[in-house]
PDB file of C-alpha atoms in Angstrom:
ATOM      1  CA  MET A 313     128.107 109.822 118.628  1.00  0.00           C
ATOM      2  CA  TYR A 314     130.919 112.005 117.182  1.00  0.00           C
ATOM      3  CA  ASP A 315     134.450 111.081 117.334  1.00  0.00           C
ATOM      4  CA  CYS A 316     136.582 113.875 117.512  1.00  0.00           C
ATOM      5  CA  GLN A 317     140.026 112.511 117.243  1.00  0.00           C
ATOM      6  CA  THR A 318     139.191 110.318 113.862  1.00  0.00           C
ATOM      7  CA  ASP A 319     136.749 113.231 112.481  1.00  0.00           C
ATOM      8  CA  ASN A 320     133.933 110.015 112.150  1.00  0.00           C
ATOM      9  CA  TYR A 321     130.676 109.685 113.888  1.00  0.00           C
ATOM     10  CA  THR A 322     130.577 105.909 115.850  1.00  0.00           C
ATOM     11  CA  ASP A 323     127.576 103.881 117.281  1.00  0.00           C
ATOM     12  CA  PHE A 324     125.543 106.277 115.058  1.00  0.00           C
ATOM     13  CA  ASP A 325     122.170 104.584 114.782  1.00  0.00           C
ATOM     14  CA  ALA A 326     119.307 106.454 112.903  1.00  0.00           C
ATOM     15  CA  PRO A 327     115.821 104.204 111.839  1.00  0.00           C
ATOM     16  CA  ALA A 328     116.105 103.715 107.986  1.00  0.00           C
ATOM     17  CA  PRO A 329     114.142 105.122 105.656  1.00  0.00           C
ATOM     18  CA  ALA A 330     111.846 102.757 105.187  1.00  0.00           C
ATOM     19  CA  VAL A 331     111.050 102.520 108.538  1.00  0.00           C
ATOM     20  CA  LEU A 332     109.645 106.620 108.647  1.00  0.00           C
ATOM     21  CA  ARG A 333     106.082 106.451 107.855  1.00  0.00           C
ATOM     22  CA  PRO A 334     105.084 108.605 104.698  1.00  0.00           C
ATOM     23  CA  ALA A 335     103.461 111.718 105.525  1.00  0.00           C
ATOM     24  CA  SER A 336     100.101 110.827 103.988  1.00  0.00           C
ATOM     25  CA  SER A 337      99.722 107.621 106.448  1.00  0.00           C
ATOM     26  CA  LEU A 338      96.456 108.525 107.332  1.00  0.00           C
ATOM     27  CA  ASN A 339      93.245 107.779 105.182  1.00  0.00           C
ATOM     28  CA  GLY A 340      89.939 107.299 105.572  1.00  0.00           C
ATOM     29  CA  VAL A 341      86.147 107.665 104.287  1.00  0.00           C
ATOM     30  CA  LEU A 342      84.984 111.747 103.926  1.00  0.00           C
ATOM     31  CA  HIS A 343      81.432 112.162 104.158  1.00  0.00           C
ATOM     32  CA  ALA A 344      79.945 116.134 102.821  1.00  0.00           C
ATOM     33  CA  HIS A 345      75.816 116.304 103.140  1.00  0.00           C
ATOM     34  CA  SER A 346      73.876 118.982 101.755  1.00  0.00           C
ATOM     35  CA  LEU A 347      71.470 121.146 104.214  1.00  0.00           C
ATOM     36  CA  HIS A 348      69.893 122.500 101.073  1.00  0.00           C
ATOM     37  CA  ALA A 349      68.324 122.496  97.813  1.00  0.00           C
ATOM     38  CA  ASP A 350      70.630 124.609  96.228  1.00  0.00           C
ATOM     39  CA  THR A 351      73.705 123.223  97.352  1.00  0.00           C
ATOM     40  CA  HIS A 352      73.597 119.974  95.194  1.00  0.00           C
ATOM     41  CA  GLY A 353      75.103 121.926  92.621  1.00  0.00           C
ATOM     42  CA  ALA A 354      77.775 121.854  95.392  1.00  0.00           C
ATOM     43  CA  LEU A 355      78.441 118.175  95.247  1.00  0.00           C
ATOM     44  CA  ALA A 356      78.249 117.697  91.874  1.00  0.00           C
ATOM     45  CA  SER A 357      81.202 120.028  91.674  1.00  0.00           C
ATOM     46  CA  LEU A 358      82.328 117.656  94.297  1.00  0.00           C
ATOM     47  CA  ALA A 359      82.551 114.575  92.873  1.00  0.00           C
ATOM     48  CA  ALA A 360      83.805 116.037  89.483  1.00  0.00           C
ATOM     49  CA  HIS A 361      86.595 116.658  91.787  1.00  0.00           C
ATOM     50  CA  ALA A 362      87.207 113.817  94.151  1.00  0.00           C
ATOM     51  CA  ALA A 363      87.134 112.366  90.539  1.00  0.00           C
ATOM     52  CA  MET A 364      90.182 114.251  88.563  1.00  0.00           C
ATOM     53  CA  LEU A 365      91.772 113.457  91.879  1.00  0.00           C
ATOM     54  CA  GLY A 366      91.756 109.641  91.573  1.00  0.00           C
ATOM     55  CA  TYR A 367      88.689 109.125  93.778  1.00  0.00           C
ATOM     56  CA  ILE A 368      85.445 107.141  92.837  1.00  0.00           C
ATOM     57  CA  PRO A 369      83.275 109.562  94.751  1.00  0.00           C
ATOM     58  CA  ARG A 370      79.357 107.490  95.805  1.00  0.00           C
ATOM     59  CA  HIS A 371      76.206 109.312  96.103  1.00  0.00           C
ATOM     60  CA  LYS A 372      73.802 108.708  99.252  1.00  0.00           C
ATOM     61  CA  GLY A 373      70.310 110.449  98.807  1.00  0.00           C
ATOM     62  CA  THR A 374      71.805 114.169  99.456  1.00  0.00           C
ATOM     63  CA  SER A 375      75.180 112.738 100.914  1.00  0.00           C
ATOM     64  CA  LEU A 376      78.116 112.067  98.760  1.00  0.00           C
ATOM     65  CA  LEU A 377      81.294 109.682 100.015  1.00  0.00           C
ATOM     66  CA  ILE A 378      84.686 109.576  99.071  1.00  0.00           C
ATOM     67  CA  SER A 379      86.509 106.013 100.506  1.00  0.00           C
ATOM     68  CA  ASP A 380      89.843 105.919 100.649  1.00  0.00           C
ATOM     69  CA  VAL A 381      90.592 110.070 100.931  1.00  0.00           C
ATOM     70  CA  SER A 382      94.544 111.258 102.140  1.00  0.00           C
ATOM     71  CA  LEU A 383      94.461 114.086 104.803  1.00  0.00           C
ATOM     72  CA  ASP A 384      95.949 116.336 102.180  1.00  0.00           C
ATOM     73  CA  ASP A 385      93.268 115.804 100.138  1.00  0.00           C
ATOM     74  CA  ALA A 386      90.516 115.991 102.931  1.00  0.00           C
ATOM     75  CA  LEU A 387      92.008 118.994 103.706  1.00  0.00           C
ATOM     76  CA  ALA A 388      91.844 120.535 100.391  1.00  0.00           C
ATOM     77  CA  ILE A 389      88.178 119.367 100.094  1.00  0.00           C
ATOM     78  CA  ASN A 390      87.398 120.715 102.861  1.00  0.00           C
ATOM     79  CA  SER A 391      88.722 124.222 102.578  1.00  0.00           C
ATOM     80  CA  ARG A 392      87.724 124.124  98.941  1.00  0.00           C
ATOM     81  CA  PHE A 393      83.548 122.769  99.647  1.00  0.00           C
ATOM     82  CA  ALA A 394      83.250 123.945 103.812  1.00  0.00           C
ATOM     83  CA  ALA A 395      81.490 127.363 102.799  1.00  0.00           C
ATOM     84  CA  GLN A 396      79.211 125.513 100.958  1.00  0.00           C
ATOM     85  CA  LEU A 397      78.293 121.789 102.518  1.00  0.00           C
ATOM     86  CA  VAL A 398      78.574 120.220 106.079  1.00  0.00           C
ATOM     87  CA  ILE A 399      81.416 117.878 105.452  1.00  0.00           C
ATOM     88  CA  SER A 400      83.635 114.986 108.040  1.00  0.00           C
ATOM     89  CA  CYS A 401      86.004 112.587 107.802  1.00  0.00           C
ATOM     90  CA  GLU A 402      86.998 110.139 109.368  1.00  0.00           C
ATOM     91  CA  LEU A 403      90.673 108.879 109.128  1.00  0.00           C
ATOM     92  CA  ARG A 404      92.609 106.152 110.201  1.00  0.00           C
ATOM     93  CA  GLN A 405      96.221 105.051 110.228  1.00  0.00           C
ATOM     94  CA  ASP A 406      96.977 101.649 108.658  1.00  0.00           C
ATOM     95  CA  PRO A 407      98.327  99.526 110.885  1.00  0.00           C
ATOM     96  CA  PRO A 408      97.166 101.724 113.787  1.00  0.00           C
ATOM     97  CA  ALA A 409     100.400 104.089 115.999  1.00  0.00           C
ATOM     98  CA  ARG A 410     100.847 102.128 119.565  1.00  0.00           C
ATOM     99  CA  HIS A 411      99.834 104.594 122.175  1.00  0.00           C
ATOM    100  CA  ARG A 412     102.125 104.657 125.323  1.00  0.00           C
TER     101      ARG A 412
END
């Protein structure tokens, strides 16, 4: 609240910055799947890209799993590889947000 007589804010209550969630609080597992044999090169490219970002990709047949991927990285990966691969991602917030 602003007190115009003293030119000060009084009784002003705002959450501390440590309480606010960072923008990258959503993390999860990204799953990329190759539908055709000619897109296996795209899986290898995605694995190399994920490793460059610091993730440890795991091959599973014609699929690639990237664990603990952030929302920003998942969106960037989808934008870059969606034309060649089927990409799905399950993201969760830890701790889960409370719904009212």
